[in-house]
Coordinates of C-alpha atoms in Angstrom, one line a residue:
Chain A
X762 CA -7.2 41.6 -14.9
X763 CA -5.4 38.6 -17.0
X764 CA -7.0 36.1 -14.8
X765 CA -10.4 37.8 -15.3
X766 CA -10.3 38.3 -19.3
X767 CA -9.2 34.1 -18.9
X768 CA -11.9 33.3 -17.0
X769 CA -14.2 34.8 -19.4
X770 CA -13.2 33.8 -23.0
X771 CA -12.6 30.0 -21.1
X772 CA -16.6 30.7 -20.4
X773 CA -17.5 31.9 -23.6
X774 CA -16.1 28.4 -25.1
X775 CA -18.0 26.2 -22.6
X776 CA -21.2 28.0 -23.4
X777 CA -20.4 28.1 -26.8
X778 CA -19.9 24.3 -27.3
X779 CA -23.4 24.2 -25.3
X780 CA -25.5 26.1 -27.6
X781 CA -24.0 25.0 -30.9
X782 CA -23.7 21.2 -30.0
X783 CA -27.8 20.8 -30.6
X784 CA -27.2 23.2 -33.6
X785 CA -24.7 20.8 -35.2
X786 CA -27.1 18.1 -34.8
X787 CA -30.0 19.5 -35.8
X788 CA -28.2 20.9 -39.1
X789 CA -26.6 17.7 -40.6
X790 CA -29.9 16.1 -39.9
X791 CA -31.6 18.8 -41.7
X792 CA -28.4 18.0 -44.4
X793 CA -29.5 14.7 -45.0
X794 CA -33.2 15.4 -45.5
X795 CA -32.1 17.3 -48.1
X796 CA -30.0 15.2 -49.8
X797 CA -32.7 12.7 -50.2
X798 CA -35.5 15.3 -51.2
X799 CA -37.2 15.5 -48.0
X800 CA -38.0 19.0 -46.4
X801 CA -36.7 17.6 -42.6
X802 CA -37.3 19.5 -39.6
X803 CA -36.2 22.6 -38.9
X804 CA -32.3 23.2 -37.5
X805 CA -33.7 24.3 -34.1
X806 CA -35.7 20.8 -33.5
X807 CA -32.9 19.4 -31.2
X808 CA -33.4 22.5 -29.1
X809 CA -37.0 22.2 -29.4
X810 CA -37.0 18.3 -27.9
X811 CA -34.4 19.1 -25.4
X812 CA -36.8 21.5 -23.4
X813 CA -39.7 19.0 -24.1
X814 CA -37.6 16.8 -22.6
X815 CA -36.8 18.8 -19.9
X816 CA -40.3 19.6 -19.3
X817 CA -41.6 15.5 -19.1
X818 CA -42.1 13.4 -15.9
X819 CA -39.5 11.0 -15.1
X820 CA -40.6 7.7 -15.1
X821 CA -38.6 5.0 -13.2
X822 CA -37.9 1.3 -12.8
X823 CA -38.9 -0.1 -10.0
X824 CA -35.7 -2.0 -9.1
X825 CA -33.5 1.3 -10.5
X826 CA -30.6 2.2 -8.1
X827 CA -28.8 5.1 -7.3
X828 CA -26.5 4.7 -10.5
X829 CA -29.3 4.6 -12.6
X830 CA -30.3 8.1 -11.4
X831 CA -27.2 9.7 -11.4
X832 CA -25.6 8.4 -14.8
X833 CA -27.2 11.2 -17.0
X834 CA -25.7 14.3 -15.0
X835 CA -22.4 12.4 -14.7
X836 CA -22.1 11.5 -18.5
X837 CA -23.1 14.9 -19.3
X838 CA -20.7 16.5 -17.0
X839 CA -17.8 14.5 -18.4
X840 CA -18.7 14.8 -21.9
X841 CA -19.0 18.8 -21.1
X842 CA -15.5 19.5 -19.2
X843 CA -14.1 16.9 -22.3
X844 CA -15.7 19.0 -24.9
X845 CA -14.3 22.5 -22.9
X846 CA -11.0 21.1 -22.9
X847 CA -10.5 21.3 -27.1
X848 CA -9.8 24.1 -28.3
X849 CA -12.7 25.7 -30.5
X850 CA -11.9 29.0 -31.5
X851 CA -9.0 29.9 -29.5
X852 CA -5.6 28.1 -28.3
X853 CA -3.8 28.9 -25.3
X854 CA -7.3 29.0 -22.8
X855 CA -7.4 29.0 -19.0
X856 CA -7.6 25.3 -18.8
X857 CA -5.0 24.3 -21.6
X858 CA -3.0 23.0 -18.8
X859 CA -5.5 19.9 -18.5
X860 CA -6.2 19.4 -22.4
X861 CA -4.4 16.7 -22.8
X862 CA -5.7 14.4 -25.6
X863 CA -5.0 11.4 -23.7
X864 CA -7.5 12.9 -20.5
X865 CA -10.7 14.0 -23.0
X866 CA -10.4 10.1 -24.2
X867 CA -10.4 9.4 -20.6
X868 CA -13.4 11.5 -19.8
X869 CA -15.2 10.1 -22.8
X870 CA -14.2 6.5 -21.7
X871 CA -15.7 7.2 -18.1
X872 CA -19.0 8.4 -19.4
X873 CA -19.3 5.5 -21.5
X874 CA -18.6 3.2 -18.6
X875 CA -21.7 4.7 -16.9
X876 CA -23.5 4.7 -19.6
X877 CA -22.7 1.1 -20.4
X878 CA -23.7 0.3 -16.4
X879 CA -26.9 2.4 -16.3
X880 CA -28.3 0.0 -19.4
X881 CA -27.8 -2.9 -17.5
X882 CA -29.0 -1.0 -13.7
X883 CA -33.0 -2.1 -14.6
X884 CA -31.9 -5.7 -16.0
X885 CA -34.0 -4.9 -19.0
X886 CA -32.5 -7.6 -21.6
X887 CA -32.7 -4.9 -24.5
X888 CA -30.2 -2.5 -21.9
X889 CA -27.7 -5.7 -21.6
X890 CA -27.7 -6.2 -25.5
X891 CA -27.1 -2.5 -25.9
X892 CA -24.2 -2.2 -23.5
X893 CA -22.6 -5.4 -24.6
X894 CA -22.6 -3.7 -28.2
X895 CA -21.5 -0.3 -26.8
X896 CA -18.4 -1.7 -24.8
X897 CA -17.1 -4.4 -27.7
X898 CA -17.1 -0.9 -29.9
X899 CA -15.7 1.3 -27.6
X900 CA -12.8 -1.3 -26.9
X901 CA -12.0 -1.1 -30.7
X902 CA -12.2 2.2 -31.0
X903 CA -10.1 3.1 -27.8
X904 CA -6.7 1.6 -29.4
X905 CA -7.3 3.3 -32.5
X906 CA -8.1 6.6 -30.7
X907 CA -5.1 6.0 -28.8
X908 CA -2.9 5.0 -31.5
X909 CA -3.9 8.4 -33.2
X910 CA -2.9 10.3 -30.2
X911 CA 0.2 8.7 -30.4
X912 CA 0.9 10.0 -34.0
X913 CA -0.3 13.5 -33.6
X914 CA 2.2 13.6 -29.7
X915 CA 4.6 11.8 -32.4
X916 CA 4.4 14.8 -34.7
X917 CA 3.8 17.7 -32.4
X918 CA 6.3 16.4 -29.2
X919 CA 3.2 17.0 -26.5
X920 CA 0.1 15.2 -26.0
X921 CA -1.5 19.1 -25.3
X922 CA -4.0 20.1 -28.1
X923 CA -3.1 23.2 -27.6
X924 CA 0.5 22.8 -28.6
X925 CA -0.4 20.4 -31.3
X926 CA -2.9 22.9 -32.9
X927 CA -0.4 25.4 -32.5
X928 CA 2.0 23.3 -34.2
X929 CA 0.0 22.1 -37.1
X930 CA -1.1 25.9 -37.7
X931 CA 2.7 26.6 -38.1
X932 CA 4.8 25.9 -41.4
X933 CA 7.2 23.9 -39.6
X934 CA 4.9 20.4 -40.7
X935 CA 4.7 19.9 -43.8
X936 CA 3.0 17.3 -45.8
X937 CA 2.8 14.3 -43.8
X938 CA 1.4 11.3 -44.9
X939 CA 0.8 9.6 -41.1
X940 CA -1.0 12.6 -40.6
X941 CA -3.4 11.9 -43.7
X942 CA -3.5 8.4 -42.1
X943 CA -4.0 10.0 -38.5
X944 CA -7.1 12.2 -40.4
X945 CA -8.7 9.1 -41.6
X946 CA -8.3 7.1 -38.8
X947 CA -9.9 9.5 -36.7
X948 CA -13.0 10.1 -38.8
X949 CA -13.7 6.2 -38.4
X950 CA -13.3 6.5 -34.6
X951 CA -15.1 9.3 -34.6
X952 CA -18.1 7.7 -36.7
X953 CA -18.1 4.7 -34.7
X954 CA -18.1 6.6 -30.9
X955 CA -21.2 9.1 -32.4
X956 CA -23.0 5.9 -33.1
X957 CA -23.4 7.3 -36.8
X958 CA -24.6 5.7 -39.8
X959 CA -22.0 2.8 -40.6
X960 CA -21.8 1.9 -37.2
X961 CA -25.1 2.2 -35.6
X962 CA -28.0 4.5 -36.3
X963 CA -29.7 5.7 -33.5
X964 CA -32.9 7.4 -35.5
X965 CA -34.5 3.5 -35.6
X966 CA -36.0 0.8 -32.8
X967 CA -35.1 -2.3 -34.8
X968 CA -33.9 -4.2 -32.3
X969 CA -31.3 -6.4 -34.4
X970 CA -29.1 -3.2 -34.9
X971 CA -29.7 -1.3 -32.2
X972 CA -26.8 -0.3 -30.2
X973 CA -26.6 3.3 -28.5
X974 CA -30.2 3.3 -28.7
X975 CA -30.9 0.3 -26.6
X976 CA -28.6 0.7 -23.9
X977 CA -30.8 3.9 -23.2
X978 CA -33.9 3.1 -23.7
X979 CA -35.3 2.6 -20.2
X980 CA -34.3 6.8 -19.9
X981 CA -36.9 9.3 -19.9
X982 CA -37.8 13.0 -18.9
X983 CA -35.2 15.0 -18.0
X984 CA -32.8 11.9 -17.7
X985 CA -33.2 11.0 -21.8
X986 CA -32.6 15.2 -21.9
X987 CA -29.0 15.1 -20.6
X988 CA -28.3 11.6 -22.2
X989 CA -29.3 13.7 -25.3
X990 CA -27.6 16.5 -25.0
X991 CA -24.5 14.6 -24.1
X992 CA -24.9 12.8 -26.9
X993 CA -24.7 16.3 -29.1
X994 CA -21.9 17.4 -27.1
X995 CA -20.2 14.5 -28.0
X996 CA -20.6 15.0 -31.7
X997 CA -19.2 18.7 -31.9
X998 CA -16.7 17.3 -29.8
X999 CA -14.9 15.3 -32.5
X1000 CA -15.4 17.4 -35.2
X1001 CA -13.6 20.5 -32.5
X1002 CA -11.0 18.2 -32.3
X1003 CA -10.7 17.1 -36.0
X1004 CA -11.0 20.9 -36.8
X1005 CA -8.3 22.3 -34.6
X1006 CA -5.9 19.1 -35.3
X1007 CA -6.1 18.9 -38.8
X1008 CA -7.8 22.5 -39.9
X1009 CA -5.9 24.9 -37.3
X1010 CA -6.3 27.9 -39.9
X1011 CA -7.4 31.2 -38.3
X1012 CA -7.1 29.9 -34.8
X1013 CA -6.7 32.7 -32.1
X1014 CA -4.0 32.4 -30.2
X1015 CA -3.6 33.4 -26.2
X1016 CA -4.2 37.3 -25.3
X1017 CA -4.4 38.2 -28.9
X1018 CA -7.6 40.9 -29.2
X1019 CA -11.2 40.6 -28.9
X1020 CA -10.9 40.8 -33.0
X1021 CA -8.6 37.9 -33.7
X1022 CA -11.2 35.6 -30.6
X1023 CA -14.4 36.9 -33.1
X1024 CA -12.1 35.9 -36.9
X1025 CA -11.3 32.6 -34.8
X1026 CA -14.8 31.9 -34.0
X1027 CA -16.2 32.6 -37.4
X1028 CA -13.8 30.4 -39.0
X1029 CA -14.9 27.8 -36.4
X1030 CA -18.4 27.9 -37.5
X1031 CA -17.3 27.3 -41.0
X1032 CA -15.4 24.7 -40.1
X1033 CA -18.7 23.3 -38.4
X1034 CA -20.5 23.9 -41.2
X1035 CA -18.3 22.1 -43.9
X1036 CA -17.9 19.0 -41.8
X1037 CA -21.6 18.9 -40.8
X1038 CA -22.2 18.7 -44.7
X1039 CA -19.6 16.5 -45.2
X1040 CA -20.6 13.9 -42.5
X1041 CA -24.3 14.2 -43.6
X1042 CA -22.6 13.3 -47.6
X1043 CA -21.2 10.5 -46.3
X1044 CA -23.8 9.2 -44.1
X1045 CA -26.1 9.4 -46.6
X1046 CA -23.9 7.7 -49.4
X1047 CA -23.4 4.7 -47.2
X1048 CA -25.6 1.9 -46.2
X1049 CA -25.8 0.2 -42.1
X1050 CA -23.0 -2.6 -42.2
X1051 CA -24.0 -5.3 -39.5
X1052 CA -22.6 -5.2 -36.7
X1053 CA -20.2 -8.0 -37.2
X1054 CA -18.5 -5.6 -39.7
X1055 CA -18.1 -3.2 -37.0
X1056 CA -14.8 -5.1 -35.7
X1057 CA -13.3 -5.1 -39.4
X1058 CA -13.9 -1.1 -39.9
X1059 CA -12.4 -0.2 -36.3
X1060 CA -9.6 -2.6 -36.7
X1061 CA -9.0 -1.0 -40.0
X1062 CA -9.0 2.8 -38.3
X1063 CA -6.8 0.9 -35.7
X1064 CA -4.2 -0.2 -38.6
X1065 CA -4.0 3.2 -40.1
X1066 CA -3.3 4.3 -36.6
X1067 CA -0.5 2.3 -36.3
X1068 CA 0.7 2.6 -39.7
X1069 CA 0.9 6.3 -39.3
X1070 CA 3.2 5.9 -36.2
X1071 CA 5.1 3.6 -37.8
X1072 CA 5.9 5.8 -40.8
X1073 CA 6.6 8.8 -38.7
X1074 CA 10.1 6.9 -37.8
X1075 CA 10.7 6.9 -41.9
X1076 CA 9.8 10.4 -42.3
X1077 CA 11.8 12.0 -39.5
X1078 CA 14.9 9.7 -39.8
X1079 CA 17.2 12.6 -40.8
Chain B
X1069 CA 13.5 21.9 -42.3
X1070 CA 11.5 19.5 -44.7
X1071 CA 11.8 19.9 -48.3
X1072 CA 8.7 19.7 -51.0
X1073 CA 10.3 16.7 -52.3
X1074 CA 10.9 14.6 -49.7
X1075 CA 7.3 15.3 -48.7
X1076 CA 5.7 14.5 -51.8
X1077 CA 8.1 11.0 -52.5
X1078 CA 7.4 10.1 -49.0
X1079 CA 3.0 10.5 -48.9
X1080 CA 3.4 8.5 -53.0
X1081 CA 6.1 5.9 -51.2
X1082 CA 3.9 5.9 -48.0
X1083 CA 0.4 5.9 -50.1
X1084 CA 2.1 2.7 -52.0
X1085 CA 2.3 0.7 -48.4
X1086 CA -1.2 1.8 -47.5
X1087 CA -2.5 0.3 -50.6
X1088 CA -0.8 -3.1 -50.1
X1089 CA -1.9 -3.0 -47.0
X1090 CA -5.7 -2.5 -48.9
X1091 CA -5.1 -5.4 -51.0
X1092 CA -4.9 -7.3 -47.9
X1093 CA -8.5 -6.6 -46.7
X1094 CA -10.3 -7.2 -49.5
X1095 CA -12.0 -10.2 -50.0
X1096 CA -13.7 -9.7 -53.2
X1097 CA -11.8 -10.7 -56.8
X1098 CA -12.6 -7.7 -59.0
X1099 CA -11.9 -5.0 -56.2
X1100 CA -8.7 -7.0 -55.6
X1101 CA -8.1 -6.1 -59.5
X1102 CA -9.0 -2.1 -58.4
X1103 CA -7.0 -2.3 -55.7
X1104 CA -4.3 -3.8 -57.4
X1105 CA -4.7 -1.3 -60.6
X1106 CA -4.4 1.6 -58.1
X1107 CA -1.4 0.1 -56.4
X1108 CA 0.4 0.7 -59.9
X1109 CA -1.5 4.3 -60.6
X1110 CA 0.6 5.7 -57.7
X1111 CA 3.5 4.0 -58.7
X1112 CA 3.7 5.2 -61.7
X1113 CA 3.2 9.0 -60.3
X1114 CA 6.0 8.2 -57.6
X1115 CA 8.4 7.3 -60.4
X1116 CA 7.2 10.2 -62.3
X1117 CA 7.8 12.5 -59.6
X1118 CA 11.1 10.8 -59.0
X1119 CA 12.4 11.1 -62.4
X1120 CA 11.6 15.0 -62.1
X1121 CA 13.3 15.4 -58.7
X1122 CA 16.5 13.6 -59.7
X1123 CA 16.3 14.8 -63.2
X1124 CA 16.8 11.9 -64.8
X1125 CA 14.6 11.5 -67.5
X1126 CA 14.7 8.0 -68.6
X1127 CA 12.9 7.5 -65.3
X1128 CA 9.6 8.9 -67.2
X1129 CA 9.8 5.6 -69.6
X1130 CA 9.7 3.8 -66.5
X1131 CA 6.9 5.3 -65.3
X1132 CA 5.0 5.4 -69.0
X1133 CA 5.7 1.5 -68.5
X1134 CA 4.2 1.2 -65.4
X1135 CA 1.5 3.2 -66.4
X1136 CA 0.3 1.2 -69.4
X1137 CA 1.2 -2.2 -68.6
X1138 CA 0.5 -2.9 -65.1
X1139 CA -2.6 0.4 -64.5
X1140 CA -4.3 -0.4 -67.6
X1141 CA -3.1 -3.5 -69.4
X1142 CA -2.6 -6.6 -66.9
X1143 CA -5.9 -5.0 -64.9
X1144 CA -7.9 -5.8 -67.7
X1145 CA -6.2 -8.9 -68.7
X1146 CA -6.6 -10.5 -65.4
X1147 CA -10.6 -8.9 -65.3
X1148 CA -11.0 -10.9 -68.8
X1149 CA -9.1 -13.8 -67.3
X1150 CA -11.4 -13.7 -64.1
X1151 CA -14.4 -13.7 -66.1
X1152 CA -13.4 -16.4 -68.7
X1153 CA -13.0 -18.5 -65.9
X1154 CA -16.0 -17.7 -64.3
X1155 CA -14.9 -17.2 -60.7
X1156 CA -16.0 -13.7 -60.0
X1157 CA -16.7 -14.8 -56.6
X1158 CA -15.3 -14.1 -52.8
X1159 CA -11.8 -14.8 -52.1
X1160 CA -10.9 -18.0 -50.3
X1161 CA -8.1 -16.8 -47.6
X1162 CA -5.9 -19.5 -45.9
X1163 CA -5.6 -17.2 -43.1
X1164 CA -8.5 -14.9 -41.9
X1165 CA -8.7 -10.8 -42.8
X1166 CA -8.0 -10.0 -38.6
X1167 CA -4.5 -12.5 -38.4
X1168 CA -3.1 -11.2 -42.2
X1169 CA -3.2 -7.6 -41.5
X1170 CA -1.6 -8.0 -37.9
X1171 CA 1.0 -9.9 -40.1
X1172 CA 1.0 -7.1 -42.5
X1173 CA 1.7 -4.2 -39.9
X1174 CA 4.2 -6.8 -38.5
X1175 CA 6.1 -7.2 -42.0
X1176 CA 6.2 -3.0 -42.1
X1177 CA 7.8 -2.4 -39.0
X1178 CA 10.1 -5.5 -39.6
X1179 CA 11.2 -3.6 -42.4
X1180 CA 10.9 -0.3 -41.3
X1181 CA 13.6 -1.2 -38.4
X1182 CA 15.9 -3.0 -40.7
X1183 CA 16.3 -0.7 -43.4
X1184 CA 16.7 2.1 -40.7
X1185 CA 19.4 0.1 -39.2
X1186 CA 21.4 -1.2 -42.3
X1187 CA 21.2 2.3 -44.2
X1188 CA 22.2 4.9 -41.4
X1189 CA 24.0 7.1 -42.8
X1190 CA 22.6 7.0 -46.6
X1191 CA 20.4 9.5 -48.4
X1192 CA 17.2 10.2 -46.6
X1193 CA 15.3 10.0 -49.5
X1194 CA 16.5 6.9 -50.8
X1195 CA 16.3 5.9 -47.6
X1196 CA 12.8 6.5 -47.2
X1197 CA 12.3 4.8 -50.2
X1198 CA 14.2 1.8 -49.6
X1199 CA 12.2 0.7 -46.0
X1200 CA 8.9 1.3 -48.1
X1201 CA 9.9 -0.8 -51.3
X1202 CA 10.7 -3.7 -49.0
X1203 CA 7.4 -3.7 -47.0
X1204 CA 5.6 -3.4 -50.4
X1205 CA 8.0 -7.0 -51.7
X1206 CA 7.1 -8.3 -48.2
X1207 CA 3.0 -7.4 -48.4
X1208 CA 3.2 -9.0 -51.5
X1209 CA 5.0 -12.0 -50.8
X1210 CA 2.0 -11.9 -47.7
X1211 CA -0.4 -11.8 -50.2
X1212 CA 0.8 -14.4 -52.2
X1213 CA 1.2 -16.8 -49.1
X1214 CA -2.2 -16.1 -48.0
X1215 CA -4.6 -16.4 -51.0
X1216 CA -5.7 -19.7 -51.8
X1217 CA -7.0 -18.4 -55.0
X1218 CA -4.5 -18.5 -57.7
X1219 CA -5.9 -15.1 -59.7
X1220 CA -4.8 -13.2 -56.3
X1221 CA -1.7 -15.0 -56.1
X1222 CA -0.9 -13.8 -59.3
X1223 CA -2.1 -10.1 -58.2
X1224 CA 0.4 -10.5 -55.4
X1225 CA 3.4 -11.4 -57.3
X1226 CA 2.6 -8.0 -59.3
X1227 CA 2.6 -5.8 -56.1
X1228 CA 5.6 -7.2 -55.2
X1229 CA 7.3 -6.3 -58.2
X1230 CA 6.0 -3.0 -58.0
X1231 CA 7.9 -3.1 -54.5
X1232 CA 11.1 -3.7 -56.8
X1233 CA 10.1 -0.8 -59.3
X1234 CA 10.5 1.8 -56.4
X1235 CA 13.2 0.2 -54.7
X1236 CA 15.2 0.6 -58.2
X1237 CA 14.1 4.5 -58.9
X1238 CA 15.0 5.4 -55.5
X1239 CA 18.1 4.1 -55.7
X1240 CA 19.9 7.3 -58.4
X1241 CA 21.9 6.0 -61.6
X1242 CA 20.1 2.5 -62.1
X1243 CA 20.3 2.1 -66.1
X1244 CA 17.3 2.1 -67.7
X1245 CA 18.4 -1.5 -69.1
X1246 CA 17.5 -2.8 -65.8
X1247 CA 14.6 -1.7 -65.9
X1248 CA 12.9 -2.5 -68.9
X1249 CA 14.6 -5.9 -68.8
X1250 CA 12.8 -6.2 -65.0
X1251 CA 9.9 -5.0 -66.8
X1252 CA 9.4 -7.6 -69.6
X1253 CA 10.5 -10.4 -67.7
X1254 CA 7.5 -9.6 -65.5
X1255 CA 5.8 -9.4 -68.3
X1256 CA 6.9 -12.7 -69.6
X1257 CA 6.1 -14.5 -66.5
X1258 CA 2.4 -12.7 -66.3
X1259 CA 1.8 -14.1 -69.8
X1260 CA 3.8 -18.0 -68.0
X1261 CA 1.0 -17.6 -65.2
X1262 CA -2.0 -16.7 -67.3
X1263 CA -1.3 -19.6 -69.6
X1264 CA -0.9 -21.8 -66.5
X1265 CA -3.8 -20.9 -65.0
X1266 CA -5.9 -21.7 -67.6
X1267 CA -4.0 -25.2 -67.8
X1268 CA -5.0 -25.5 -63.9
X1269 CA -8.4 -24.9 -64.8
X1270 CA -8.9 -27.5 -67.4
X1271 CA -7.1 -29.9 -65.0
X1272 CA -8.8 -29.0 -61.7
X1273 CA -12.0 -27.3 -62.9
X1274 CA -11.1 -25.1 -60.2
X1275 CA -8.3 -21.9 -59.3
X1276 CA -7.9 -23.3 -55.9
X1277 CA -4.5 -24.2 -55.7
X1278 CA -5.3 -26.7 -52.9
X1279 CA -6.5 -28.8 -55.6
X1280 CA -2.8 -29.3 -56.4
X1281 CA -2.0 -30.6 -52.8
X1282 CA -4.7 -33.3 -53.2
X1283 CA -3.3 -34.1 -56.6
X1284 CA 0.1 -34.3 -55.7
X1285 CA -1.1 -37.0 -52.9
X1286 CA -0.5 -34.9 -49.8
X1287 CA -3.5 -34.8 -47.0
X1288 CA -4.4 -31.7 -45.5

């Protein structure tokens, strides 16, 4: 009966990541068309263009392999069982065991490795430029992300976000400043692996700043779809993670009631709704740096990193 | 079981090292004056809040000092000073942005590891304190060494005292003499520089103290 009741609320989470990951999307787009007086499309568009998507013919290189054909499902996949792994709404699921911080960046490094090898499958020179952009970010961003999971196994003993978020909920942390550090750090990594607005903006063609958006250009159909959709996942993703990290309030804990899984989920969706406003605040406040900035603000995400892990020794030296 | 006060002394201590570590990175003049203007905001607060935790209430004229002279005062002296001598313009770096903050994260743990070592079995919080106020002297001595521009050289000889500042309040029953003495010699020596870099100017037409090297006869 325990295994069943597991079985379901670990489902409810993977479907619930999949239905609100175009949600998130669609609502800090609609955000920022209101913040610069636009009306914007409605919340539901993401939903709207995935099935259109869906719907379209594939069309194909000639010279595209195997790998080219396969990539979508298997970045999807990965981005799907990392974005099941953290916890949403409730701690303590059926696959807790495997949440370990240091396998979801794993899972998200693989996808991008396909990712990054699909773009360059059709020999497209626009797929090379994009994937030569996407790796040099991603290996910045990986030491910083791993620096942060460093800090927060530092803090918590365990690199399980289970046990950190159950942690972090407790009062036995108190005001940390590596953990501010850890916060801030993370939002930069964050920004840069979402391809978001300082980093990269995926909503233009202009092929001098093009980054995420080249590598998949030679997608379409039901391909582009899951690349899509991946690339939502993705997004709610990081701001779970950031949420039940850093804002672990109201956060069910294992085999407590139907009640306390329903408070837990509301509170996620405010959660999701603050830092969809947020991100959209900030994304509209800043302007595109070039890329040539991008190794300056990851290596700054990658000093706070360290600088947090560093200053955990001071702060826990008695 | 952590305490409110250690908490709140170590995020201000820790906040201090985090912005040395921000006047690092930037390459502008007049943010460098921000930076440098915050730098003594949050020392002022961490003296503040160490004069209430210890109790010891001459610590408050410390902070007032702080407060007024290096938040507010020297700020707007240097700003003046930087647009007297017209050279609102990038900072020339002898070293690159990448190299000075691998240095800088180098110089913390350096620190970090020595004052843990030396000061075992001391006070945490002075402690804490302690390993922070010497990675602030060393990020400003980095700063210093760095900059080719003498303005920012200047700016980094003032972090650095600020370094001494909370090295001196975390350490309880300093004499307030000490302090203020501290306090106006820094004072003294600001008003030294700022009369000697206008001499440098009218010598050199130029802040670049690589001008000196050349003047001196020494080849690059």
């Amino acid at each position: 009966m325990v295994v069943i009741s597991d079985i379901i609320v670990q489902g409810v989470q993977m479907l619930l990541v999949l239905l609100l990951a175009p949600l998130l999307t669609g609502y800090v787009r609609k955000i920022k068309a209101r913040l610069v007086r636009r009306q914007g499309a409605s919340i539901f568009q993401p939903y709207r263009d995935l099935l259109r998507l869906m719907r379209k013919e594939v069309v194909l290189a000639d010279n595209a392999s195997w790998l080219f054909r396969v990539t979508p499902y298997i970045t999807f996949a990965a981005i799907w069982v990392a974005a099941a792994l953290v916890p949403t709404f409730a701690i303590g699921l059926l696959f807790n065991w495997t949440a370990d911080l240091i396998a979801i960046v794993a899972l998200l490094g693989s996808a991008r490795f396909f990712l990054a090898l699909a773009g360059m499958d059709v020999g497209t020179s626009f797929g090379g430029i994009g994937s030569s952009r996407e790796v040099m970010i991603a290996a910045l961003a990986e030491p910083a992300m791993l620096l942060i999971v460093f800090c927060l196994a530092l803090v918590a003993g365990s690199t399980q976000l289970s046990t950190v978020s159950h942690l972090l909920a407790s009062s036995y942390v108190g005001l940390r400043v590596s953990l501010g550090m850890a916060l801030v750090a993370l939002f930069m990594v964050a920004i840069a692996e979402n391809a978001r607005i300082p980093v990269d903006n995926p909503a233009t063609h202009l092929e001098l700043t093009m980054v995420h958006e080249a590598m998949i250009l030679e997608y379409s159909g039901r391909h582009l779809a899951m690349i899509e959709f991946g690339a939502f996942l993705k997004l709610l993703l990081y701001v779970s993670l950031i949420a039940c990290v850093f804002l672990p309030w109201q956060i069910a804990l294992y085999g407590s009631g139907t009640l306390s899984y329903a408070i837990g989920a509301g509170a996620y969706i405010i959660k999701l709704a603050l830092a969809g406003f947020l991100l959209a605040l900030f994304e509209t406040a800043t302007a595109k740096m070039r890329v040539f900035r991008v190794p300056q603000f990851l290596g700054a995400a990658f000093m706070l990193g360290l600088l947090g892990t560093l200053l955990l020794f001071v702060s826990r030296s008695f | 079981m952590h305490s409110l006060a250690f908490d709140v002394s170590h995020t201000l201590a820790g906040g201090l090292v985090l912005i040395s570590l921000m006047m690092l990175y930037q390459d502008r003049l007049y943010s460098l004056l921000n930076v440098f203007a915050l730098h003594a905001l949050v020392l002022a607060f961490s003296v503040a809040w160490q004069a209430f935790i210890q109790d010891a209430p001459h610590l408050y004229v410390t902070a007032v000092i702080a407060l007024v002279f290096k938040a507010i005062v020297i700020p707007v002296a240097l700003h003046r000073i930087v647009k007297q001598l017209g050279i609102h313009r990038d900072i020339e770096s002898a070293v690159g942005i990448g190299p000075t903050m691998l240095a800088g994260m180098g110089l913390v743990a350096l620190s970090l590891v020595l004052m843990l070592r030396v000061t075992s079995d001391a006070d945490p919080l002075a402690r804490e304190d302690l390993a922070f106020a010497l990675s602030v002297v060393l990020l400003g001595l980095l700063v210093m060494v760095t900059r080719r521009n003498a303005v920012s050289q200047v700016v980094g000889f003032m972090s650095l005292e600020n370094g001494l500042v909370l090295a001196a309040t975390g350490a309880k029953g300093m004499p307030l003499v000490v302090e203020i003495s501290v306090a106006f010699s820094i004072l003294i020596a600001f008003i030294v520089i700022g009369i000697f870099l206008f001499r440098i100017r009218e010598r050199f037409d130029s802040v670049d103290v690589s001008a000196l090297d050349d003047f001196r006869g020494e080849r690059r």
